[in-house]
C-alpha atoms as one frame of an Amber mdcrd trajectory, in Angstrom:
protein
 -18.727  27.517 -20.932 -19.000  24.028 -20.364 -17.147  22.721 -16.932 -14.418
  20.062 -17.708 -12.469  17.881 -15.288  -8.954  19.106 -15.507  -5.695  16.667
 -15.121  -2.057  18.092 -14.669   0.142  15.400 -16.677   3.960  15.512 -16.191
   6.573  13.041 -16.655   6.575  11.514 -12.901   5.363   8.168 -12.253   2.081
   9.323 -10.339   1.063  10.510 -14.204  -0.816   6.931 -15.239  -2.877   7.828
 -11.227  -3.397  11.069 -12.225  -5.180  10.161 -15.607  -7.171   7.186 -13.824
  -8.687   9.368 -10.876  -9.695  12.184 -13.743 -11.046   9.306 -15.736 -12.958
   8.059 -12.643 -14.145  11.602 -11.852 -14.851  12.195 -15.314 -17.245   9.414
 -15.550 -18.921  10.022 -12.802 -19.849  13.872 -13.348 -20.449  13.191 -16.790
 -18.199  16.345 -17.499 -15.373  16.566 -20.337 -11.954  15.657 -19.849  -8.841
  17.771 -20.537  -5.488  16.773 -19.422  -3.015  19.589 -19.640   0.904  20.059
 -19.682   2.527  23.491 -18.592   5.946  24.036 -20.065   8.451  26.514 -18.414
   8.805  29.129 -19.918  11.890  28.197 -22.363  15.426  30.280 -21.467  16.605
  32.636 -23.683  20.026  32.560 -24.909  23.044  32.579 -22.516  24.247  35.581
 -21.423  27.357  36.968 -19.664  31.047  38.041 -20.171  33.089  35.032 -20.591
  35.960  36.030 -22.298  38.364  36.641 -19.655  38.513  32.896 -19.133  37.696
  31.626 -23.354  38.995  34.285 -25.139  37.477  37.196 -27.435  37.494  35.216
 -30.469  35.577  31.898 -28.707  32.871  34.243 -26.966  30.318  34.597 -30.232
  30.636  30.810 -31.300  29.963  29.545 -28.026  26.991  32.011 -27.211  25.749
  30.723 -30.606  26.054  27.167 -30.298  24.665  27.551 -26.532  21.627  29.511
 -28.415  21.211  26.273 -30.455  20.987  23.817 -27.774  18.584  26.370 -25.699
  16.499  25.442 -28.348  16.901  22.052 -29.048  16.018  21.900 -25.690  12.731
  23.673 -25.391  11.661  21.843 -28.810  12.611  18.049 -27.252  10.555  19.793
 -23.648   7.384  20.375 -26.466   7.640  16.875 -28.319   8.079  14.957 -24.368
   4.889  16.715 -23.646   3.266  16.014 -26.969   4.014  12.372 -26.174   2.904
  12.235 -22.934  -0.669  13.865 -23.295  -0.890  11.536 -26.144  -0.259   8.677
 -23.602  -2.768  10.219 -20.809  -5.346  10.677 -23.951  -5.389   7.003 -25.131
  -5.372   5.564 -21.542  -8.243   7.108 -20.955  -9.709   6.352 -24.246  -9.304
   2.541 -23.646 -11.275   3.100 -19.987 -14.229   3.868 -21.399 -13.996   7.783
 -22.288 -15.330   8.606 -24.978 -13.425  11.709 -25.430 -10.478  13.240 -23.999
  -8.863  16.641 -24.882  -5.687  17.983 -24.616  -3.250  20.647 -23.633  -0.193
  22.223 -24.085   0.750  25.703 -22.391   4.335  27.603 -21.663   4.737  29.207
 -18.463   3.716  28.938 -14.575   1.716  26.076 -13.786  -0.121  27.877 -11.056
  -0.758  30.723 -13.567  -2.171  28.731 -16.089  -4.792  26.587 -13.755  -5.901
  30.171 -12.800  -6.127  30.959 -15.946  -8.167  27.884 -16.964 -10.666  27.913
 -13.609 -13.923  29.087 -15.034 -13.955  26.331 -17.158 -12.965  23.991 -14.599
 -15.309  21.326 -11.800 -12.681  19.411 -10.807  -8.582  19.816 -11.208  -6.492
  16.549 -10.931  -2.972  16.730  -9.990  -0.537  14.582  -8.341   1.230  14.815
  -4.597   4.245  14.822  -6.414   6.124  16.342  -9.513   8.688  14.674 -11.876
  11.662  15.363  -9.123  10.113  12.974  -6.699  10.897   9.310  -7.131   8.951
   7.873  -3.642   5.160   8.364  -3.400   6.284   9.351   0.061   8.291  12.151
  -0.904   8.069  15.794   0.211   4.861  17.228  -0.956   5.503  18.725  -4.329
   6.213  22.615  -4.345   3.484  23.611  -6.883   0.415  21.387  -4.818   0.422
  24.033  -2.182   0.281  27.158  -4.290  -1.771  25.415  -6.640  -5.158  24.780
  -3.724  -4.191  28.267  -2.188  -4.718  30.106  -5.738  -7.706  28.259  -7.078
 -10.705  27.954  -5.492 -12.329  24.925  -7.349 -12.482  21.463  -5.455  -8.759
  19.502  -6.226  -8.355  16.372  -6.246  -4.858  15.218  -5.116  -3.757  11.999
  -6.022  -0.740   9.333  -4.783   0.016   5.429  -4.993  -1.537   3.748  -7.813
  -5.697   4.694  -8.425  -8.319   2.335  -7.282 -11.907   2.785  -7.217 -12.784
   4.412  -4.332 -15.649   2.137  -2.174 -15.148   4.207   1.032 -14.771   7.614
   1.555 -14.787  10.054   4.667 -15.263  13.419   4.897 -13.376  15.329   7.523
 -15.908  17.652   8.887 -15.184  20.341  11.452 -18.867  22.350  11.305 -16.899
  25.183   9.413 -18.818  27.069   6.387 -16.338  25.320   4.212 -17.135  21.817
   5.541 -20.809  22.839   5.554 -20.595  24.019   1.885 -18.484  20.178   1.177
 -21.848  18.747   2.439 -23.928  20.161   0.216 -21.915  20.013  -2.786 -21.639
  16.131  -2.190 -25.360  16.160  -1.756 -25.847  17.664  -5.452 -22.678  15.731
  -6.914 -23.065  12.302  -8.668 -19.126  12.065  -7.747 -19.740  10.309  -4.595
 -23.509   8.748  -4.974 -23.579   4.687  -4.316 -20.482   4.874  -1.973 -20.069
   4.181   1.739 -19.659   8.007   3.463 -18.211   8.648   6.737 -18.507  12.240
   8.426 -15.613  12.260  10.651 -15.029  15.330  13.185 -11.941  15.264  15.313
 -12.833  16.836  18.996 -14.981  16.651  21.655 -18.213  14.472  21.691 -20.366
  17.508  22.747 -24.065  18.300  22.260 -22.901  20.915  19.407 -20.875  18.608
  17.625 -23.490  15.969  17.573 -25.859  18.811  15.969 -23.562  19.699  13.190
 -22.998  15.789  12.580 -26.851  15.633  12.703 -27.529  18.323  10.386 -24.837
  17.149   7.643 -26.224  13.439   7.692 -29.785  15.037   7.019 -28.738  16.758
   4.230 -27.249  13.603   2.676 -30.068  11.529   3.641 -32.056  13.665   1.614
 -30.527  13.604  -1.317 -30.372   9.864  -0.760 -27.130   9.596   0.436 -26.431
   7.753   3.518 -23.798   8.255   5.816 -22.163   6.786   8.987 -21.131   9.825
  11.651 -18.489   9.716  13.755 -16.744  11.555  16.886 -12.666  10.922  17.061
 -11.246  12.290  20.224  -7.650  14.364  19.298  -5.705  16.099  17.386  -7.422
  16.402  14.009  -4.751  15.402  11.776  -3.678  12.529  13.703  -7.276  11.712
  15.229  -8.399  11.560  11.266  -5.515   9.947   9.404  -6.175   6.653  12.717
  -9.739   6.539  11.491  -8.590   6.727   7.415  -6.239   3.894   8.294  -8.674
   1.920  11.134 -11.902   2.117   8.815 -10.136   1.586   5.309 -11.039   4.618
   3.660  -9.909   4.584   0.005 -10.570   8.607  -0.264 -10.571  11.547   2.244
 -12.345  15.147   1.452 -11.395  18.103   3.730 -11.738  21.605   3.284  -8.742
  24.002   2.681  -6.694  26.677   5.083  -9.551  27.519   7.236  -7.298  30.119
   9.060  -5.500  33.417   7.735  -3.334  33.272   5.501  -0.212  34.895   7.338
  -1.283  32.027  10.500  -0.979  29.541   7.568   2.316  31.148   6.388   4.056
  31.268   9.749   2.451  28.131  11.551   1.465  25.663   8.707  -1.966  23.949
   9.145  -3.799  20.988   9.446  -4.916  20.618   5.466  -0.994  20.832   4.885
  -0.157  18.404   7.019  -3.103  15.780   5.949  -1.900  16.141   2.209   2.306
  15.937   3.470   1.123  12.798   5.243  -1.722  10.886   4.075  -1.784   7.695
   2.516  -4.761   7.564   0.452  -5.699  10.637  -2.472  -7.501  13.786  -1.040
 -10.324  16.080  -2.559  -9.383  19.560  -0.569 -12.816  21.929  -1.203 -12.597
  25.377  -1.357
């Protein structure tokens, strides 16, 4: 099955990012483009015992017209989405793609990406869902479950897309980061760019190895890439050098602890996607 880059389209206004960034990525790994919209699963009629307060003889005809707009509903829902994968198809058409599918699906968002992961490289989604008005809203309560289900790389967007000309990798020496390395040495995604390997710590003798090793491996594959040793906290210590260099991307790995720590104590790849100001690709 061939893998596709995968874009979650709703009706916020980080939708017309969305589709540019899966565009971009599209593009650049030569793979298909699908943009997908999950539906809720539609109610079912109204239920209860409401004739104590509208009367026996009300009860039916009410349930019935209630029925009626239930539906209405979920069949305005089906044509909104319709529309707006229509919209997401012929932006991307007038980009340059030369083809772009889509996709409709009822039920759980996160249940449907899991679903569709075999067939997909990259997912696409933005920071925020149609309740947010502010790119600098809460983080959107799907994005979370979404990067702890799947375990394909997911590329979170915000703010309006740009063409990424510098792009950092936060890199810790972890098997995750070390696996990020590699797959950007094999990946056309990030080939021609300006790449910084950031690690937030101590500028020890081991550090400087696993920065070593990681700029090897890109150097091979004829990549080259600045290194660098930020003293600090690792969220703060890496958003300063995002902001101080100009970085237009960053690419961490995901939840490196348990999950119960992560449950109880948050982590560091929460708190980078919560606060950053530029899109992140989280690896798994």
């Amino acid at each position: 099955m061939t893998e596709q880059v995968l874009a979650c389209i709703d009706g916020s206004g980080h939708a017309a990012a969305v589709c540019d960034w899966a565009g971009w990525a599209s593009q650049r790994l030569d793979a298909p483009l699908t943009f997908v919209h999950v539906l809720d699963k539609e109610p079912g009629p109204v239920q209860g015992d409401l004739s104590g307060s509208i009367g026996l003889g009300s009860q039916e005809h009410l349930l019935a017209e209630l029925a009626e707009l239930d539906a209405k509903r979920g069949k305005l829902a089906r044509e909104q989405g319709r529309l707006m994968l229509e919209a997401a198809q012929q932006r991307a058409l007038e980009s340059g793609i030369e083809q772009a599918e889509t996709l409709q699906r009822h039920g759980a968002l996160v249940d449907t990406l899991v679903d569709l992961e075999s067939s997909t490289r990259l997912l696409v989604l933005g920071r925020h869902g149609e309740a947010s008005a502010s790119a600098h809203a809460h983080l959107g309560s799907h994005v979370e479950q979404v990067i702890r289900a799947l375990h394909r790389p997911i590329l979170v967007t915000l703010g309006e897309f740009r063409a990424p000309q510098k792009v950092m990798l936060a890199f810790d020496g972890s098997a995750t980061t070390r696996k990020g390395v590699e797959m950007l040495a094999g990946s056309p995604l990030f080939r021609g760019l300006e790449l910084h390997l950031v690690l937030a710590g101590a500028d020890t003798d081991d550090n400087r190895a696993q920065l070593e090793w990681a700029q090897q491996l890109l150097e091979q594959a004829g990549i080259t890439a600045v290194t660098a040793i930020v003293p600090g906290e690792a969220d703060k210590a890496l958003t300063a050098y995002q902001q101080e260099q100009g970085m237009d991307l960053m690419i961490m790995g995901a939840y490196g602890h348990s999950r119960i720590r992560q449950w109880l104590v948050g982590s560091t790849t929460t708190t980078m996607i919560r606060d950053a100001q530029v899109p992140l690709l989280i690896l798994r």
